[in-house]
Coordinates of C-alpha atoms and ligand atoms in Angstrom, one line a residue:
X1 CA -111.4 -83.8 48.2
X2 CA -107.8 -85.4 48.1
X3 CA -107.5 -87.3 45.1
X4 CA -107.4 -91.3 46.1
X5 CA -104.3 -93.1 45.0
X6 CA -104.4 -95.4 42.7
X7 CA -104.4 -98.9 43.8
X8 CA -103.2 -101.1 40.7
X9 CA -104.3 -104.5 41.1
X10 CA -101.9 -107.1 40.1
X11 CA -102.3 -109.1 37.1
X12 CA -102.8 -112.8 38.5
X13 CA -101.2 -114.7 35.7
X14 CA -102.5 -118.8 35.6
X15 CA -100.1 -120.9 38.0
X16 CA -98.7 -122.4 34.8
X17 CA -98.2 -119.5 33.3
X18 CA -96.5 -117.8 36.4
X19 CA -94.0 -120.4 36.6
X20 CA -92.8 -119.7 33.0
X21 CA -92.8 -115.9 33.5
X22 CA -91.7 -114.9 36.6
X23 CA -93.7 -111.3 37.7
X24 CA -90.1 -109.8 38.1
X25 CA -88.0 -111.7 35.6
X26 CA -84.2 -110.8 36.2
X27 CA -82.7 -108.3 34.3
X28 CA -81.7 -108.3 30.8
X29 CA -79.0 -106.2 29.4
X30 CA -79.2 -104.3 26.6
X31 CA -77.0 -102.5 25.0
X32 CA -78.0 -99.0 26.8
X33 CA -78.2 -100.3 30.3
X34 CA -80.7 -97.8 31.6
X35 CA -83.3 -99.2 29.0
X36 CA -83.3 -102.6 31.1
X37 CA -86.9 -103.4 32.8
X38 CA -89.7 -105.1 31.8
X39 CA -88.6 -108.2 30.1
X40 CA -90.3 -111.2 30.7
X41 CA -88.4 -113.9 28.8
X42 CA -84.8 -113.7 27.9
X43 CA -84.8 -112.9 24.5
X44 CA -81.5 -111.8 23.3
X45 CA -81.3 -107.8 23.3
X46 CA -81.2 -106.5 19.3
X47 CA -81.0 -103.3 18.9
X48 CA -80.5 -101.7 16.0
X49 CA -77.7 -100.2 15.4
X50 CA -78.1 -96.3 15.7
X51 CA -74.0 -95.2 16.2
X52 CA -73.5 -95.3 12.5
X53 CA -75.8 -92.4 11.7
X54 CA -74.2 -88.8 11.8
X55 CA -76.5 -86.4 13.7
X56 CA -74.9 -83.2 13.2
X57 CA -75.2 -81.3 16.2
X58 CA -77.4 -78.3 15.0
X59 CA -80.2 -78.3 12.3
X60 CA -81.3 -75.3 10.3
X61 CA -84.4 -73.8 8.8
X62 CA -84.5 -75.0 5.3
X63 CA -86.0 -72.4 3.1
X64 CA -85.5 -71.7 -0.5
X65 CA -83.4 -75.0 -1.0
X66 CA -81.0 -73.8 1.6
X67 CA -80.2 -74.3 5.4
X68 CA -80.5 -71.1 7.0
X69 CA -79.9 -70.1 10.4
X70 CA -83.2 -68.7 11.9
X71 CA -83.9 -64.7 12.8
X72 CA -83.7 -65.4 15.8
X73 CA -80.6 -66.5 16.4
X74 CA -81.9 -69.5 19.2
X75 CA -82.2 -73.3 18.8
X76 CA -83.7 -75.4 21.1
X77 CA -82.8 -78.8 22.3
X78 CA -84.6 -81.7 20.7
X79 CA -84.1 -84.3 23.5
X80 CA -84.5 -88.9 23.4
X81 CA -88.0 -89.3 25.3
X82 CA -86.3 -92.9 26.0
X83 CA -83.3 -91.7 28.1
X84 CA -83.6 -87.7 28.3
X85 CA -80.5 -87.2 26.2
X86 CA -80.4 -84.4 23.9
X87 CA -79.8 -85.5 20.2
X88 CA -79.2 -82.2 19.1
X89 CA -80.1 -78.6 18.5
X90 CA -82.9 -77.4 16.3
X91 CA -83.9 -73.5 14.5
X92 CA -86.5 -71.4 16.1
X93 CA -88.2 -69.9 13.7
X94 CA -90.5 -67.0 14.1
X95 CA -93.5 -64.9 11.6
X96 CA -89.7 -63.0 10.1
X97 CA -88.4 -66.7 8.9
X98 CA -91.7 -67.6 7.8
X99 CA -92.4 -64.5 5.5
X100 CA -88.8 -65.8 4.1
X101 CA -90.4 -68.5 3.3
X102 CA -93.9 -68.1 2.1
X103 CA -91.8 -65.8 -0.5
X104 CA -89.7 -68.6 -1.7
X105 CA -92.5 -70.1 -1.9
X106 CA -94.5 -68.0 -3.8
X107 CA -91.7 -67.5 -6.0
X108 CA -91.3 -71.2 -6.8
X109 CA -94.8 -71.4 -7.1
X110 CA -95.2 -68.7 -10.0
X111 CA -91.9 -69.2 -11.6
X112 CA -91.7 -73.0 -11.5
X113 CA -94.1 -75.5 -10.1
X114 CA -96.9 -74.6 -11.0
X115 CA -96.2 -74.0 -14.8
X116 CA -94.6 -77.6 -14.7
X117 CA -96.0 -80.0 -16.6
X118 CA -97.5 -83.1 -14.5
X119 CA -95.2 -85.6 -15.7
X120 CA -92.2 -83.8 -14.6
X121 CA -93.4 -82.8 -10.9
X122 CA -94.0 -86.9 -11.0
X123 CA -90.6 -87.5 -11.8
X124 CA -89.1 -85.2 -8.3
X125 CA -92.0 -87.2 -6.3
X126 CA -90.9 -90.6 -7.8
X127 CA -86.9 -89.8 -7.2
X128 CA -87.7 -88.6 -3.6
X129 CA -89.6 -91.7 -2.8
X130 CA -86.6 -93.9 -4.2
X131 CA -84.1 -92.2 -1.8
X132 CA -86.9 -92.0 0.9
X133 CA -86.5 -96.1 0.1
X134 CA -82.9 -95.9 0.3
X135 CA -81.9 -93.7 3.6
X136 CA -85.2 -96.5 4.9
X137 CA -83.3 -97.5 7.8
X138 CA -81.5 -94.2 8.4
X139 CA -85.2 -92.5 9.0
X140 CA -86.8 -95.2 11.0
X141 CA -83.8 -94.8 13.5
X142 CA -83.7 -91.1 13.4
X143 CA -87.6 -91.7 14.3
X144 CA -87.1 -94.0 16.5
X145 CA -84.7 -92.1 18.6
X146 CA -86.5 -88.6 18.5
X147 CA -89.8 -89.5 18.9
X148 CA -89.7 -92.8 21.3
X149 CA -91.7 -95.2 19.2
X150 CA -90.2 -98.8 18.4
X151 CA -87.6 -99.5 15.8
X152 CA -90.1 -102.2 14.5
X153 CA -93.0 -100.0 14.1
X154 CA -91.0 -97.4 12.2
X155 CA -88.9 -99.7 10.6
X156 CA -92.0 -101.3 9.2
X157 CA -95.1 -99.2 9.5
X158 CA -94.3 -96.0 9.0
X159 CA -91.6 -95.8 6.5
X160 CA -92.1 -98.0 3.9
X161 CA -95.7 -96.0 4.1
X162 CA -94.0 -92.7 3.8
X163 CA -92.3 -94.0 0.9
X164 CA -95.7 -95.3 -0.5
X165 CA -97.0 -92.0 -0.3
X166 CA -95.0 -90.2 -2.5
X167 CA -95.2 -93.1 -5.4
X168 CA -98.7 -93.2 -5.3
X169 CA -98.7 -89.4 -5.6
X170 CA -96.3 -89.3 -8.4
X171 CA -98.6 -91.3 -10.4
X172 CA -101.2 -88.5 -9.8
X173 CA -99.3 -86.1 -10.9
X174 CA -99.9 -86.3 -14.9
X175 CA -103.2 -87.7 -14.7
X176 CA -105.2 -85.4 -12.2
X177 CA -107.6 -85.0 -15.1
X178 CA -108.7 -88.5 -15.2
X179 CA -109.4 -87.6 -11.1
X180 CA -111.9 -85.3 -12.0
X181 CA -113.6 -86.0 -14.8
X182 CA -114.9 -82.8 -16.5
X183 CA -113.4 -81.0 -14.3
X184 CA -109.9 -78.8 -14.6
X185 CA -107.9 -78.9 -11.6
X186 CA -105.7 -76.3 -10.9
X187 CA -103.3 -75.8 -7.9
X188 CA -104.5 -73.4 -5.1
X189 CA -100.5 -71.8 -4.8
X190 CA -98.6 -71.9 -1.5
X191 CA -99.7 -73.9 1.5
X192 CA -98.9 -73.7 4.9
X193 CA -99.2 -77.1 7.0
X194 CA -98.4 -77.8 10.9
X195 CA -98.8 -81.8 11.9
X196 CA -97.9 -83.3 15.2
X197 CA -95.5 -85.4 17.3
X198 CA -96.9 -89.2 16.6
X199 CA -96.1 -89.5 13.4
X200 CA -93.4 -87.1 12.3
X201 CA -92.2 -87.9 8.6
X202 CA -95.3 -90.0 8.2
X203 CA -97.6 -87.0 8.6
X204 CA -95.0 -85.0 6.6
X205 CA -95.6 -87.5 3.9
X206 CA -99.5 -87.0 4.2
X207 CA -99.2 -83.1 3.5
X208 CA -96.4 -82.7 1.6
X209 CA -96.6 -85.3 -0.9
X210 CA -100.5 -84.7 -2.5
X211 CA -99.6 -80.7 -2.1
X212 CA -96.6 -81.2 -4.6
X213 CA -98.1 -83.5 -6.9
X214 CA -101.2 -80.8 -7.5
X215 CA -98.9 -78.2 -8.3
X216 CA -98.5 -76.5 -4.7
X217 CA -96.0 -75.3 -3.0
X218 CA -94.9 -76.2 0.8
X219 CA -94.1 -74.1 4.2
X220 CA -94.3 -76.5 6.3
X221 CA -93.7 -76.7 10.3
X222 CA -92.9 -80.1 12.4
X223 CA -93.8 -80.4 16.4
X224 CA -91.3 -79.2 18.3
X225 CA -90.3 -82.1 20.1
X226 CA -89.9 -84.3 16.0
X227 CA -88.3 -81.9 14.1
X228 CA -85.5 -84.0 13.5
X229 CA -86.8 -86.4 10.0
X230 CA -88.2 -83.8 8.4
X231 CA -85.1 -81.7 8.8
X232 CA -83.8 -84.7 7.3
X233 CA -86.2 -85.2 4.4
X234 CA -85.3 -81.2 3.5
X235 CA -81.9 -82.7 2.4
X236 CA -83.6 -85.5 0.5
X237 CA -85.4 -82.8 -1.4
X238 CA -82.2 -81.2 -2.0
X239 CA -80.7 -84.9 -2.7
X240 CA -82.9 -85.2 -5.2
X241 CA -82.8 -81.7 -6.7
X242 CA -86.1 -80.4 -6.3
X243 CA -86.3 -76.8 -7.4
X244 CA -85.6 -74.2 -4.6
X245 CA -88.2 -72.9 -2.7
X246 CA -91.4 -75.8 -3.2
X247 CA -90.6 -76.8 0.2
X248 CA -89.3 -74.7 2.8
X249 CA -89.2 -76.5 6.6
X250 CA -89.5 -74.1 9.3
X251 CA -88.7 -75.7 12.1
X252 CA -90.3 -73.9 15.7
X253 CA -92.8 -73.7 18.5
X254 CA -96.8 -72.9 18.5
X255 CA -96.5 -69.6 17.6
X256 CA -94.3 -70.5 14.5
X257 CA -97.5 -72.0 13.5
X258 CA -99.5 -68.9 14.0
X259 CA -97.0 -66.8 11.8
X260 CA -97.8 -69.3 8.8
X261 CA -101.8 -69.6 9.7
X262 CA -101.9 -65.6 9.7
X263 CA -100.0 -65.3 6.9
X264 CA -101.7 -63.3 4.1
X265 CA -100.3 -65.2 1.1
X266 CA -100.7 -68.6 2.2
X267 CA -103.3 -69.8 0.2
X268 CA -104.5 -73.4 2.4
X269 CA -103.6 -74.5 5.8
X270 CA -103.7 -78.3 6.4
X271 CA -103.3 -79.5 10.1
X272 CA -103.3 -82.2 12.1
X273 CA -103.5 -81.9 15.8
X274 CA -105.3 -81.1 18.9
X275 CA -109.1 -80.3 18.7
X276 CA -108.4 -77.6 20.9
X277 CA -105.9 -75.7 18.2
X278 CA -107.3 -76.9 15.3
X279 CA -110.4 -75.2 16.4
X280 CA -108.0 -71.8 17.3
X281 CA -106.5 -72.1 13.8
X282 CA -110.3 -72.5 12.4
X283 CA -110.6 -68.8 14.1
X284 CA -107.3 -67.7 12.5
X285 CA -108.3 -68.1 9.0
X286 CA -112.3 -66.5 9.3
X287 CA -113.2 -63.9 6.7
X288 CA -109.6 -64.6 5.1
X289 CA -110.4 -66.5 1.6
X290 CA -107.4 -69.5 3.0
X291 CA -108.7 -73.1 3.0
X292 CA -108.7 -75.1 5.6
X293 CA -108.5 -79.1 6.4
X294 CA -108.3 -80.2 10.0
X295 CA -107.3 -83.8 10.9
X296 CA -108.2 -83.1 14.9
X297 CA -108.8 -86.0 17.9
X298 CA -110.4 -89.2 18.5
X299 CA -111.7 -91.5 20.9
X300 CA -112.5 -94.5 18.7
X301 CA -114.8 -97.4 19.5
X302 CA -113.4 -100.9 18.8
X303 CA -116.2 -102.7 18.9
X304 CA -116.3 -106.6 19.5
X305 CA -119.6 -108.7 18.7
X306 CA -119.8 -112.5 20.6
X307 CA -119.7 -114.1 17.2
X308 CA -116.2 -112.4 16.7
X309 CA -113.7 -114.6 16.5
X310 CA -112.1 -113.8 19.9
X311 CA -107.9 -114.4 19.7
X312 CA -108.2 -112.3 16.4
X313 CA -109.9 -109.7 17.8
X314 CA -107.7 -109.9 21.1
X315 CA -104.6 -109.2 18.8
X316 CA -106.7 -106.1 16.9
X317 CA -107.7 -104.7 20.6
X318 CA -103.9 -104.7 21.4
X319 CA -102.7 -103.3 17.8
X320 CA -105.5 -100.2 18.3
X321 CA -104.6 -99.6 21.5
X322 CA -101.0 -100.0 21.8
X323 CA -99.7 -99.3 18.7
X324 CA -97.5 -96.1 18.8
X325 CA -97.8 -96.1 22.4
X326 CA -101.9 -95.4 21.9
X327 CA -100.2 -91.8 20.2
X328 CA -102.4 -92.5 17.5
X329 CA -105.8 -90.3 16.9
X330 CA -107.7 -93.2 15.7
X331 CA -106.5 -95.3 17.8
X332 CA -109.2 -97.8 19.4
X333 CA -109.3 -96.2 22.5
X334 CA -112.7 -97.5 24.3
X335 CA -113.5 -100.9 23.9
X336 CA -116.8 -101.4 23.7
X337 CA -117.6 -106.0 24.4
X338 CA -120.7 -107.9 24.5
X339 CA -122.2 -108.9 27.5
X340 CA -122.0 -112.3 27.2
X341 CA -118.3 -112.4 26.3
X342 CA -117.0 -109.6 28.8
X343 CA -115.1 -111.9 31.4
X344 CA -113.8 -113.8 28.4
X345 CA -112.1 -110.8 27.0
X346 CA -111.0 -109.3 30.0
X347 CA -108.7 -112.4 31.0
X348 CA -107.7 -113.5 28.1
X349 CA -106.5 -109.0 27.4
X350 CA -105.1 -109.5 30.6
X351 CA -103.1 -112.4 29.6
X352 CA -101.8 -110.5 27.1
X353 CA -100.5 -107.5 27.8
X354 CA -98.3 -109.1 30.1
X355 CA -96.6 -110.3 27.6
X356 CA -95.8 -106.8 25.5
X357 CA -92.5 -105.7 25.8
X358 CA -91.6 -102.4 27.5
X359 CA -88.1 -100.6 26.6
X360 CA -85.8 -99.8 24.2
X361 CA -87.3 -98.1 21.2
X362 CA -84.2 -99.6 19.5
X363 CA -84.2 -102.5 20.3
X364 CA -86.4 -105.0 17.8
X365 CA -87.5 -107.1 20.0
X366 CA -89.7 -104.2 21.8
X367 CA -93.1 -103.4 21.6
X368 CA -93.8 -100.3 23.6
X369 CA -91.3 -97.3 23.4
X370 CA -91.3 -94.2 25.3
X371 CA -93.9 -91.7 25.3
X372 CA -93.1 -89.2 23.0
X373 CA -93.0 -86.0 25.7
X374 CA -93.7 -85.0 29.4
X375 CA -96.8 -83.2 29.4
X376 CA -98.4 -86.2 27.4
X377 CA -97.1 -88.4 30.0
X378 CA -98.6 -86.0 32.3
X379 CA -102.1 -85.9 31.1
X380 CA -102.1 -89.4 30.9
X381 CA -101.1 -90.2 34.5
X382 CA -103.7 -87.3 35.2
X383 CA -106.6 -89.4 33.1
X384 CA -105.9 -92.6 34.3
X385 CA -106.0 -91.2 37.7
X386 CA -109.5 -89.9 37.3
X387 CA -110.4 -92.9 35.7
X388 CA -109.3 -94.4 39.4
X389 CA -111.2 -91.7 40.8
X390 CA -114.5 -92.1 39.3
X391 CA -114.5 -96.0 40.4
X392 CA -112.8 -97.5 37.2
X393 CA -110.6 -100.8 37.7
X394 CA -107.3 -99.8 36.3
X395 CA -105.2 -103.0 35.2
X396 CA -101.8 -102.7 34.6
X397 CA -98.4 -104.5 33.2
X398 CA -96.2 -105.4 36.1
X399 CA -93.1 -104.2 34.8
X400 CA -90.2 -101.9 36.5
X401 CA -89.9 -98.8 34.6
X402 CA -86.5 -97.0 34.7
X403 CA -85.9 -93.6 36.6
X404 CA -84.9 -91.8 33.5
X405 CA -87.2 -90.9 30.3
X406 CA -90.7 -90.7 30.0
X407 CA -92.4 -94.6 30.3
X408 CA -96.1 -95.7 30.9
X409 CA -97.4 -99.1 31.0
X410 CA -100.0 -100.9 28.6
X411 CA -103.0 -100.3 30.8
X412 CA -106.9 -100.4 30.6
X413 CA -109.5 -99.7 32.7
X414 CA -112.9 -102.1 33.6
X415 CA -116.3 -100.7 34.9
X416 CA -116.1 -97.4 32.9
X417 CA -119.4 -95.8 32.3
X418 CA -120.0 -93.6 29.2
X419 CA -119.8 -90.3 31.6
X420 CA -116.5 -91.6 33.1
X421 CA -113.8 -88.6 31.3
X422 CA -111.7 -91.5 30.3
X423 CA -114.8 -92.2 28.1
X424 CA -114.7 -88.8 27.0
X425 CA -111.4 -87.4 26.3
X426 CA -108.7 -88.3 23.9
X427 CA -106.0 -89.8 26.8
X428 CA -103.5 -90.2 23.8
X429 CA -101.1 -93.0 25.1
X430 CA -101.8 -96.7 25.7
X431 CA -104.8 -96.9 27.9
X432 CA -107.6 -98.8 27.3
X433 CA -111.5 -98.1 28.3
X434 CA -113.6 -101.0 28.1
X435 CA -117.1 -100.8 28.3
X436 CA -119.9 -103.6 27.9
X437 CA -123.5 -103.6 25.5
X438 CA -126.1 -105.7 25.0
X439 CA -127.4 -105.5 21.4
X440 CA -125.9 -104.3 18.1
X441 CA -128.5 -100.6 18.7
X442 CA -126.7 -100.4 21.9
X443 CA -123.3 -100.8 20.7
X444 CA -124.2 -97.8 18.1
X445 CA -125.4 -95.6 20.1
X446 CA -122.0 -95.8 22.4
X447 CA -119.8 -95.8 19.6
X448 CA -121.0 -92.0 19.2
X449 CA -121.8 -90.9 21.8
X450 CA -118.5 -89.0 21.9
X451 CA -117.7 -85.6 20.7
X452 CA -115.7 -87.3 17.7
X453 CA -115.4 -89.3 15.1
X454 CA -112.6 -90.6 13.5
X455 CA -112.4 -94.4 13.3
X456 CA -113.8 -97.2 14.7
X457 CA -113.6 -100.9 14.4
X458 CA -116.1 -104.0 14.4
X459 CA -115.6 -107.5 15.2
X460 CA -117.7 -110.1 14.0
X461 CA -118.1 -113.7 12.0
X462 CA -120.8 -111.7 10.1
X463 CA -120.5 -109.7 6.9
X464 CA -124.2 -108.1 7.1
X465 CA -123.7 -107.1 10.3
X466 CA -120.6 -105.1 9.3
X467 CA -122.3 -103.8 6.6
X468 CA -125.1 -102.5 8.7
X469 CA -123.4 -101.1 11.7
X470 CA -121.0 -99.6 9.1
X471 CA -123.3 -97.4 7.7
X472 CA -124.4 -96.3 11.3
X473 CA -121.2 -95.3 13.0
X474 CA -120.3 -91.7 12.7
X475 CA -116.4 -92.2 11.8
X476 CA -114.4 -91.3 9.2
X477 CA -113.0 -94.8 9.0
X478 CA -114.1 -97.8 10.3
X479 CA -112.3 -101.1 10.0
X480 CA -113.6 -104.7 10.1
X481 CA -111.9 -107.4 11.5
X482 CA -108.3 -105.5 11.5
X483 CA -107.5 -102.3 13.1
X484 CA -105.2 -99.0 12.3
X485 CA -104.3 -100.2 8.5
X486 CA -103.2 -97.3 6.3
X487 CA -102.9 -97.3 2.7
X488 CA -102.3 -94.0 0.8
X489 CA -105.3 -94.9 -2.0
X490 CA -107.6 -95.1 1.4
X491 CA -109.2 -91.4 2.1
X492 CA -108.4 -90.7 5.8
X493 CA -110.7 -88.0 7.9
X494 CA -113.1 -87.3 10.8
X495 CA -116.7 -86.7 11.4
X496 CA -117.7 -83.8 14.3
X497 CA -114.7 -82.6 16.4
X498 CA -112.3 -84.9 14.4
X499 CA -112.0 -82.5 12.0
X500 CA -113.0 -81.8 7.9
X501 CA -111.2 -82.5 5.0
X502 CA -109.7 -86.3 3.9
X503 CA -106.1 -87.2 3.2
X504 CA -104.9 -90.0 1.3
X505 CA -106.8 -91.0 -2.2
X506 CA -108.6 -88.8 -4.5
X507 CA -110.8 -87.5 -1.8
X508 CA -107.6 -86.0 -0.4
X509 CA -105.9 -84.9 -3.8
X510 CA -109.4 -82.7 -4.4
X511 CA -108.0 -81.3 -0.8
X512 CA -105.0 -79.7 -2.8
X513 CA -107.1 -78.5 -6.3
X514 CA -109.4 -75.8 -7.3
X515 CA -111.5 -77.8 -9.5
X516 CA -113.7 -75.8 -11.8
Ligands
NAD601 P1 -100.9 -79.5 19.2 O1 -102.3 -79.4 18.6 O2 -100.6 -78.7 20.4 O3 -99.8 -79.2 18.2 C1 -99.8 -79.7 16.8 C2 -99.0 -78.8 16.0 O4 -99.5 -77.5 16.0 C3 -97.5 -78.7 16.4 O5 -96.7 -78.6 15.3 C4 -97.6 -77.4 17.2 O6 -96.3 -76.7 17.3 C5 -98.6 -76.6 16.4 N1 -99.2 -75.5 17.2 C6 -99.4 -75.5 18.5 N2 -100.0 -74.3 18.8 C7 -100.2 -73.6 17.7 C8 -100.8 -72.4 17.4 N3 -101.4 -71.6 18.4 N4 -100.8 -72.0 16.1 C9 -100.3 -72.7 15.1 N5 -99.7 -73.9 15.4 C10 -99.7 -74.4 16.6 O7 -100.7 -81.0 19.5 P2 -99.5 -81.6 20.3 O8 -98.9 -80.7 21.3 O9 -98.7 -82.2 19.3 O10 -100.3 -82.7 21.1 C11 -101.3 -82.3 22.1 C12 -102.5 -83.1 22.0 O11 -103.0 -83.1 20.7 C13 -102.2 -84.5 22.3 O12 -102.3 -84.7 23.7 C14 -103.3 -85.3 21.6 O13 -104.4 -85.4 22.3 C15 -103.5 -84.4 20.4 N6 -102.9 -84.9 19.2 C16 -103.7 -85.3 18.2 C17 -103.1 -85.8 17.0 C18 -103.9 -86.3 15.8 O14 -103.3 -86.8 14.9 N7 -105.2 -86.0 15.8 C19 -101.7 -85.8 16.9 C20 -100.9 -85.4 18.0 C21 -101.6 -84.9 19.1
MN602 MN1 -87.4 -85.5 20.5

């Protein structure tokens, strides 16, 4: 059967409101011209200002406190999902580069980090988060440009939390006693750790910073399309003299990954990913005495009760779904209403994502960047499609997108049932299933119905109702009238196919100890 195409049906905007925002407002230029499209009032373009950064134009493996050109002698090109330009060249390491570097490791490990006292590993974690603080701006561009998420969410999500990070965890490092109470935590030696594209040097943060402060030492491997911050965070950690050899970056592909899961003197893998490898890696480490912590999908139900209060919880439907380009694995993907407020909702979340701004990641003014690569463009096209396909509504931002780099609009999808795959499946970009219940049971019983859990969210005026459906929903984290706030004292984790293991607070310190 031929696939039917799908019809997007405009967004009918109130005759007021039309007038005021033209559907195809004229052009505005930015700075980079190709990054024109989309905007619906004529804010002046403010980029921020990326030519003042040196990007040198290859980046090496850093292992043993050094930059070292890989085995293999290749780099790959690391490419600006917003224009297609390549930024620069990055190492290719392979299982040869990583044994390099599980030694250093090992060596750093036996001869110096782990005989440390706590108070002075806390000093390297507090130094690194003050020049973390300082190159602030530096990093969120760098982000910005590699990855394809806006200058404003980097600028003000994820860096100042990366730099939170490692000063909450330097005040863990002297007092891990007082963590575990009768217990005596003791580092488990070298870890290996793999994390994805949506949030490079915040994920880095996550693993690196609670590894260090324990006493471990670091291999660890970016996505291949966001090497480029963590590259750059290696020469913070040389910045700030951190012994040679705690952290080593190897820089690669997939099977990069593989040489540091398979390694036999890795002690701990932590990931964060796709189900689909995370369960592969899972495989990898079977009958070997490694730990593992997996932070895996999500498909997380944001649900909204008719005593929420509705413009609030319009804004948190928008900042779940949107945020990062919807690249987020808790990210409030189905949106599960209440009968009786449904057509409410639906107009007033068509109202507003007409009004998000697609475009420049730089720009500060922008609210939606580029997705981050092709394939994940791709599979969403593919999803939203069979969303079409299976009878779904899909309701889109009228907005021209330019011809070059990798755009989709905000978009969600009415009358999807719970066996609809865009139900299902983590479509990882900004798309929006909305679904309808009748009672609070109902609403439950939804909300899990899905092979993870993550996060979720709950609307309502009422603090026993929170309370109770809290304590029903299988997630790892559920917020109540907010959505996607991170906090580094906050354990972070999922339930089911989401994966084991918590990052973030003590839970996710005891991730990184052998306590006995
Ligand atoms: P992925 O699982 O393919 O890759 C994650 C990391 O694992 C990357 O560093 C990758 O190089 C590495 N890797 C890939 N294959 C490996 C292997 N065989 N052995 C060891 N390491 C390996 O995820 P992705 O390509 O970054 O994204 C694909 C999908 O994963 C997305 O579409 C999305 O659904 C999901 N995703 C989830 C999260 C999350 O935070 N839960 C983050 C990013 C992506
Ligand atoms: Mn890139």
């Amino acid at each position: 059967m031929a696939a039917t195409k799908i019809k997007f049906k405009p967004v009918k905007l109130s005759a007021k409101r039309a007038v005021a925002a033209p559907r195809h407002a004229p052009v505005i230029p930015l700075n980079d011209r190709r990054l024109n499209f989309g905007n619906k009032w004529d804010y002046a373009p403010a980029p921020e200002d990326s030519k003042n950064y040196i990007i040198a134009p290859r980046h090496e493996l850093f292992i043993n406190g050094k930059f070292t050109a890989p085995h293999s002698g290749k780099h790959f090109d690391t490419i600006n999902p917003a224009t297609e330009d390549k930024i620069t060249e990055i190492a290719l390491g392979d299982a040869e580069d990583v044994d390099l570097a599980v030694r250093a490791a090992r060596r750093a490990y036996e001869k110096v980090w782990s005989k440390m006292p706590g108070r002075e590993r806390g000093k390297y974690l507090y130094r690194i988060a003050r020049i973390i603080q300082e190159k602030s701006r530096e990093l969120a561009v760098l982000e910005t440009m590699d990855g394809g998420k806006p200058i404003k969410e980097t600028r003000d999500v994820d860096l100042p939390i990366v730099a939170a990070h490692f000063f909450y965890h330097a005040g863990w490092a002297d007092k891990l006693q007082y963590a575990f109470p009768g217990r005596t935590p003791r580092p488990l030696g070298v870890v290996g750790q793999i994390i994805p594209w949506n949030f490079p040097l915040l994920m880095a943060a996550w693993k690196i910073a609670p590894a260090l402060a324990c006493g471990n030492t670091v291999v660890i491997k970016p996505s291949k399309t966001t090497s480029l911050t963590l590259v750059r965070l290696a020469q913070i950690f040389q910045e700030a003299e951190l012994p040679e050899g705690v952290v080593n970056v190897i820089t690669g592909v997939g099977e990069t990954g593989t040489a540091i899961v398979k390694h036999p003197d890795v002690n701990k893998i932590a990931f964060t990913g796709s189900t689909e490898i995370g369960k592969q890696l899972a495989q990898m480490v079977v009958g070997t005495d490694k730990r593992i912590t997996l932070e895996l999908g999500g498909k997380a139900a944001n649900i909204v009760f008719e005593d929420a209060p509705i413009d609030q919880a319009i804004e948190g439907i928008i900042a779940g779904i949107y945020f990062n380009m919807g690249h987020v694995c808790c990210a409030g993907s189905r949106l599960l209403v209440q009968e009786s407020i449904y057509p409410k909702v639906v107009k007033k979340l068509r109202d507003r994502i007409q009004t998000l701004r697609i475009g420049n990641p730089l720009d500060k003014n922008t609210d939606i960047g580029a997705i981050n690569n092709k394939p994940q463009l791709e599979k969403i096209r593919e999803l939203v499609q069979s969303g079409a396909d299976e009878g779904a509504e899909v309701v889109q931002t009228q907005c021209k997108l330019p011809e070059r780099g990798y755009w989709y609009p905000p978009t969600f999808l009415t009358g999807v049932t719970a066996s609809h795959r865009v139900a299902q499946e983590e479509i990882f970009g900004p798309v929006l299933s909305v679904m309808t219940f009748r009672t609070p049971e109902e609403a439950v019983e939804r909300a899990n119905n899905t092979p993870y859990g993550l996060s979720a969210g709950v609307w309502t005026d009422k603090g026993s109702k929170i309370f109770k459906i809290v304590h029903q929903l299988r997630a790892g984290v559920v917020w109540a009238n907010t959505y996607n706030k991170f906090d580094p004292t906050s354990p972070f984790g999922g339930y089911k196919e989401s994966g084991f293991g918590r990052e973030g607070g003590i839970q996710g310190l005891a991730a990184y100890c052998r306590l006995d």
